[in-house]
PDB file of C-alpha atoms in Angstrom:
ATOM      1  CA  MET A 281      -8.399  -4.033 -20.866  1.00 87.00           C
ATOM      2  CA  LYS A 282      -9.440  -5.386 -17.445  1.00 90.00           C
ATOM      3  CA  GLY A 283      -9.265  -2.973 -14.613  1.00 88.00           C
ATOM      4  CA  ILE A 284      -9.029   0.218 -16.669  1.00 87.00           C
ATOM      5  CA  ASP A 285     -11.856   1.673 -14.445  1.00 86.00           C
ATOM      6  CA  LYS A 286      -9.311   1.733 -11.603  1.00 88.00           C
ATOM      7  CA  LEU A 287      -7.601   4.554 -13.324  1.00 84.00           C
ATOM      8  CA  PRO A 288      -9.982   7.505 -12.458  1.00 78.00           C
ATOM      9  CA  HIS A 289      -7.308  10.250 -13.032  1.00 79.00           C
ATOM     10  CA  LEU A 290      -7.130   9.608 -16.750  1.00 81.00           C
ATOM     11  CA  THR A 291      -9.053  11.703 -19.275  1.00 83.00           C
ATOM     12  CA  SER A 292     -11.343   9.931 -21.726  1.00 85.00           C
ATOM     13  CA  GLY A 293      -8.904  10.603 -24.476  1.00 87.00           C
ATOM     14  CA  GLN A 294      -6.145   8.830 -22.573  1.00 86.00           C
ATOM     15  CA  LYS A 295      -8.478   5.909 -21.733  1.00 87.00           C
ATOM     16  CA  GLU A 296      -9.326   5.604 -25.383  1.00 90.00           C
ATOM     17  CA  ASP A 297      -5.517   5.547 -26.398  1.00 90.00           C
ATOM     18  CA  LEU A 298      -4.866   2.852 -23.626  1.00 90.00           C
ATOM     19  CA  LEU A 299      -7.791   0.760 -24.857  1.00 92.00           C
ATOM     20  CA  HIS A 300      -6.778   1.060 -28.538  1.00 93.00           C
ATOM     21  CA  SER A 301      -3.117   0.123 -27.844  1.00 92.00           C
ATOM     22  CA  ALA A 302      -4.271  -2.799 -25.666  1.00 92.00           C
ATOM     23  CA  GLU A 303      -6.784  -3.993 -28.343  1.00 93.00           C
ATOM     24  CA  GLN A 304      -4.041  -3.929 -30.989  1.00 93.00           C
ATOM     25  CA  TYR A 305      -1.624  -6.019 -28.943  1.00 92.00           C
ATOM     26  CA  LYS A 306      -4.401  -8.477 -28.020  1.00 91.00           C
ATOM     27  CA  ARG A 307      -5.471  -8.665 -31.732  1.00 90.00           C
ATOM     28  CA  PHE A 308      -2.043  -9.184 -33.335  1.00 90.00           C
ATOM     29  CA  ALA A 309       0.171 -10.742 -30.537  1.00 88.00           C
ATOM     30  CA  ARG A 310      -2.332 -12.189 -28.064  1.00 90.00           C
ATOM     31  CA  VAL A 311      -0.837  -9.938 -25.351  1.00 93.00           C
ATOM     32  CA  GLU A 312      -3.387  -8.876 -22.611  1.00 94.00           C
ATOM     33  CA  PHE A 313      -2.989  -6.156 -20.013  1.00 95.00           C
ATOM     34  CA  GLU A 314      -4.842  -5.901 -16.695  1.00 94.00           C
ATOM     35  CA  VAL A 315      -4.579  -3.136 -14.144  1.00 93.00           C
ATOM     36  CA  LEU A 316      -4.542  -4.983 -10.875  1.00 94.00           C
ATOM     37  CA  GLU A 317      -4.111  -2.247  -8.263  1.00 92.00           C
ATOM     38  CA  VAL A 318      -3.929   1.502  -7.894  1.00 91.00           C
ATOM     39  CA  ALA A 319      -2.775   2.869  -4.703  1.00 89.00           C
ATOM     40  CA  GLY A 320      -2.059   6.592  -5.037  1.00 85.00           C
ATOM     41  CA  GLN A 321       0.505   7.154  -7.777  1.00 85.00           C
ATOM     42  CA  ASN A 322       1.499   3.369  -7.855  1.00 91.00           C
ATOM     43  CA  ILE A 323      -0.089   1.317 -10.446  1.00 91.00           C
ATOM     44  CA  THR A 324       0.354  -2.501 -10.773  1.00 94.00           C
ATOM     45  CA  VAL A 325      -0.308  -3.876 -14.214  1.00 94.00           C
ATOM     46  CA  SER A 326      -0.133  -7.588 -15.261  1.00 95.00           C
ATOM     47  CA  VAL A 327       0.752  -8.516 -18.845  1.00 96.00           C
ATOM     48  CA  ALA A 328       0.496 -11.922 -20.279  1.00 94.00           C
ATOM     49  CA  GLN A 329       0.799 -13.501 -23.646  1.00 92.00           C
ATOM     50  CA  SER A 330      -1.250 -16.469 -24.905  1.00 88.00           C
ATOM     51  CA  GLU A 331      -0.529 -18.900 -27.677  1.00 80.00           C
ATOM     52  CA  TYR A 332      -1.163 -17.598 -31.185  1.00 79.00           C
ATOM     53  CA  LYS A 333      -0.468 -18.559 -34.782  1.00 75.00           C
ATOM     54  CA  GLY A 334       2.028 -15.949 -35.413  1.00 72.00           C
ATOM     55  CA  GLY A 335       4.524 -17.796 -33.207  1.00 70.00           C
ATOM     56  CA  ARG A 336       6.556 -14.683 -32.109  1.00 80.00           C
ATOM     57  CA  TYR A 337       6.616 -14.877 -28.383  1.00 85.00           C
ATOM     58  CA  LEU A 338       7.919 -12.068 -26.186  1.00 89.00           C
ATOM     59  CA  SER A 339      10.193 -12.475 -23.260  1.00 90.00           C
ATOM     60  CA  ALA A 340       9.322 -11.092 -19.801  1.00 92.00           C
ATOM     61  CA  LYS A 341      11.703  -8.181 -20.521  1.00 95.00           C
ATOM     62  CA  GLU A 342       9.970  -7.358 -23.910  1.00 93.00           C
ATOM     63  CA  LEU A 343       6.536  -7.550 -22.313  1.00 94.00           C
ATOM     64  CA  LYS A 344       7.585  -5.086 -19.708  1.00 95.00           C
ATOM     65  CA  GLU A 345       8.906  -2.808 -22.410  1.00 94.00           C
ATOM     66  CA  ARG A 346       5.738  -3.104 -24.378  1.00 92.00           C
ATOM     67  CA  THR A 347       3.673  -2.340 -21.275  1.00 93.00           C
ATOM     68  CA  ALA A 348       5.633   0.696 -20.478  1.00 92.00           C
ATOM     69  CA  GLU A 349       5.064   1.813 -24.066  1.00 91.00           C
ATOM     70  CA  VAL A 350       1.253   1.255 -23.763  1.00 91.00           C
ATOM     71  CA  PHE A 351       1.164   3.233 -20.502  1.00 89.00           C
ATOM     72  CA  LYS A 352       3.378   6.059 -21.485  1.00 87.00           C
ATOM     73  CA  GLY A 353       0.641   8.555 -21.373  1.00 80.00           C
ATOM     74  CA  LEU A 354       0.367   8.351 -17.568  1.00 81.00           C
ATOM     75  CA  PRO A 355       1.225  11.450 -15.537  1.00 77.00           C
ATOM     76  CA  ALA A 356       5.079  11.824 -14.904  1.00 79.00           C
ATOM     77  CA  ASP A 357       4.853  11.158 -11.167  1.00 84.00           C
ATOM     78  CA  THR A 358       3.069   7.807 -11.601  1.00 85.00           C
ATOM     79  CA  GLN A 359       5.042   4.577 -10.614  1.00 90.00           C
ATOM     80  CA  LEU A 360       4.220   1.644 -12.881  1.00 91.00           C
ATOM     81  CA  SER A 361       4.873  -1.865 -11.478  1.00 93.00           C
ATOM     82  CA  ILE A 362       4.648  -4.596 -14.123  1.00 95.00           C
ATOM     83  CA  GLN A 363       4.127  -8.315 -13.573  1.00 95.00           C
ATOM     84  CA  ALA A 364       5.044 -10.067 -16.859  1.00 94.00           C
ATOM     85  CA  HIS A 365       3.837 -13.495 -17.733  1.00 92.00           C
ATOM     86  CA  PRO A 366       5.289 -14.816 -20.939  1.00 90.00           C
ATOM     87  CA  PHE A 367       3.794 -17.607 -22.757  1.00 87.00           C
ATOM     88  CA  LYS A 368       5.109 -21.125 -21.842  1.00 83.00           C
ATOM     89  CA  PHE A 369       4.234 -23.811 -24.302  1.00 79.00           C
ATOM     90  CA  LEU A 370       5.092 -26.574 -21.827  1.00 82.00           C
ATOM     91  CA  ASN A 371       1.974 -25.632 -19.782  1.00 79.00           C
ATOM     92  CA  VAL A 372      -0.185 -26.224 -22.917  1.00 82.00           C
ATOM     93  CA  VAL A 373       0.814 -29.866 -23.444  1.00 88.00           C
ATOM     94  CA  THR A 374      -1.509 -32.094 -21.398  1.00 89.00           C
ATOM     95  CA  ALA A 375      -3.231 -35.478 -22.088  1.00 89.00           C
ATOM     96  CA  ASP A 376      -6.201 -33.481 -23.419  1.00 90.00           C
ATOM     97  CA  TYR A 377      -4.062 -31.402 -25.724  1.00 90.00           C
ATOM     98  CA  ILE A 378      -2.443 -34.495 -27.161  1.00 92.00           C
ATOM     99  CA  ASN A 379      -5.774 -36.105 -27.772  1.00 92.00           C
ATOM    100  CA  GLN A 380      -7.239 -33.011 -29.400  1.00 92.00           C
ATOM    101  CA  GLN A 381      -4.210 -32.320 -31.701  1.00 92.00           C
ATOM    102  CA  SER A 382      -3.974 -36.001 -32.740  1.00 92.00           C
ATOM    103  CA  GLU A 383      -7.703 -36.094 -33.493  1.00 93.00           C
ATOM    104  CA  ALA A 384      -7.419 -32.684 -35.380  1.00 91.00           C
ATOM    105  CA  LEU A 385      -4.473 -34.073 -37.485  1.00 92.00           C
ATOM    106  CA  GLY A 386      -6.270 -37.368 -38.139  1.00 92.00           C
ATOM    107  CA  LEU A 387      -3.526 -39.299 -36.513  1.00 92.00           C
ATOM    108  CA  SER A 388      -4.152 -42.779 -35.136  1.00 91.00           C
ATOM    109  CA  HIS A 389      -2.416 -44.000 -31.975  1.00 89.00           C
ATOM    110  CA  THR A 390      -0.087 -46.261 -34.078  1.00 91.00           C
ATOM    111  CA  GLU A 391       0.867 -43.414 -36.398  1.00 93.00           C
ATOM    112  CA  LEU A 392       1.598 -41.127 -33.515  1.00 93.00           C
ATOM    113  CA  ALA A 393       3.615 -43.824 -31.750  1.00 93.00           C
ATOM    114  CA  ARG A 394       5.522 -44.448 -34.894  1.00 93.00           C
ATOM    115  CA  LEU A 395       6.358 -40.669 -35.380  1.00 94.00           C
ATOM    116  CA  LEU A 396       7.586 -40.322 -31.810  1.00 93.00           C
ATOM    117  CA  ASP A 397       9.434 -43.693 -31.899  1.00 93.00           C
ATOM    118  CA  MET A 398       7.576 -44.990 -28.802  1.00 91.00           C
ATOM    119  CA  ARG A 399       5.653 -48.116 -27.931  1.00 92.00           C
ATOM    120  CA  PRO A 400       1.965 -47.835 -28.483  1.00 91.00           C
ATOM    121  CA  GLU A 401       1.155 -48.922 -24.974  1.00 91.00           C
ATOM    122  CA  ASN A 402       3.221 -46.078 -23.491  1.00 90.00           C
ATOM    123  CA  LEU A 403       1.444 -43.582 -25.737  1.00 91.00           C
ATOM    124  CA  THR A 404      -1.901 -44.982 -24.643  1.00 90.00           C
ATOM    125  CA  ARG A 405      -0.901 -44.387 -20.927  1.00 91.00           C
ATOM    126  CA  ILE A 406       0.133 -40.848 -21.769  1.00 89.00           C
ATOM    127  CA  MET A 407      -3.049 -40.103 -23.620  1.00 86.00           C
ATOM    128  CA  GLU A 408      -5.266 -41.563 -20.819  1.00 87.00           C
ATOM    129  CA  ASP A 409      -3.278 -39.387 -18.311  1.00 83.00           C
ATOM    130  CA  ARG A 410      -1.997 -42.470 -16.431  1.00 85.00           C
ATOM    131  CA  LYS A 411       1.648 -41.541 -17.181  1.00 85.00           C
ATOM    132  CA  GLY A 412       3.140 -38.061 -16.742  1.00 84.00           C
ATOM    133  CA  LEU A 413       5.302 -36.258 -19.219  1.00 88.00           C
ATOM    134  CA  THR A 414       8.715 -34.784 -18.733  1.00 89.00           C
ATOM    135  CA  LYS A 415       9.653 -31.440 -20.110  1.00 90.00           C
ATOM    136  CA  LEU A 416      11.402 -33.140 -22.831  1.00 91.00           C
ATOM    137  CA  GLY A 417       8.351 -35.299 -23.682  1.00 90.00           C
ATOM    138  CA  LYS A 418       6.081 -32.182 -23.784  1.00 91.00           C
ATOM    139  CA  ALA A 419       8.462 -30.462 -26.083  1.00 91.00           C
ATOM    140  CA  ALA A 420       8.488 -33.535 -28.470  1.00 92.00           C
ATOM    141  CA  PHE A 421       4.667 -33.612 -28.666  1.00 92.00           C
ATOM    142  CA  TYR A 422       4.409 -29.781 -28.975  1.00 90.00           C
ATOM    143  CA  TYR A 423       6.894 -29.385 -31.722  1.00 90.00           C
ATOM    144  CA  LEU A 424       5.710 -32.550 -33.577  1.00 93.00           C
ATOM    145  CA  PHE A 425       2.235 -31.161 -33.754  1.00 91.00           C
ATOM    146  CA  LYS A 426       3.519 -27.755 -34.768  1.00 87.00           C
ATOM    147  CA  TYR A 427       5.583 -29.329 -37.579  1.00 91.00           C
ATOM    148  CA  LEU A 428       2.589 -31.523 -38.842  1.00 92.00           C
ATOM    149  CA  GLU A 429       0.210 -28.375 -38.758  1.00 85.00           C
ATOM    150  CA  THR A 430       2.685 -26.568 -40.961  1.00 85.00           C
ATOM    151  CA  GLU A 431       3.115 -29.527 -43.388  1.00 81.00           C
ATOM    152  CA  LYS A 432      -0.603 -29.965 -43.612  1.00 70.00           C
ATOM    153  CA  VAL A 433      -1.195 -26.483 -45.168  1.00 53.00           C
TER     154      VAL A 433
END
């Protein structure tokens, strides 16, 4: 957990518990915690979830609840301020992502264009990052690749 050294009022046992909980969340749900600021009894924590194979993504509310759970061992008069950053798959879909996924799945431009029912020249413009993608387009690529990954297994 980044920034845990900013919590000097914790005992070594409390720090160990915090680190263990944070490590479990990072290992099983790709959730990472970071202590951003400590001002007196006010602690600001950032929590973010990354993409992972499990596919169970937490909402901002759930991330805040889990963070409160992890930091429940803090003294009673401590104010915890949580900044939650849930995973947004649309941020992942870029021209590089499309090229990497199609290469990993062994798809040619023609095959990918046929699967998405688009003209090959339009797909080439997207893959060369000369044409932007709408949210709907990003979702189409993302879920097509997820589907093909599960079918490949």
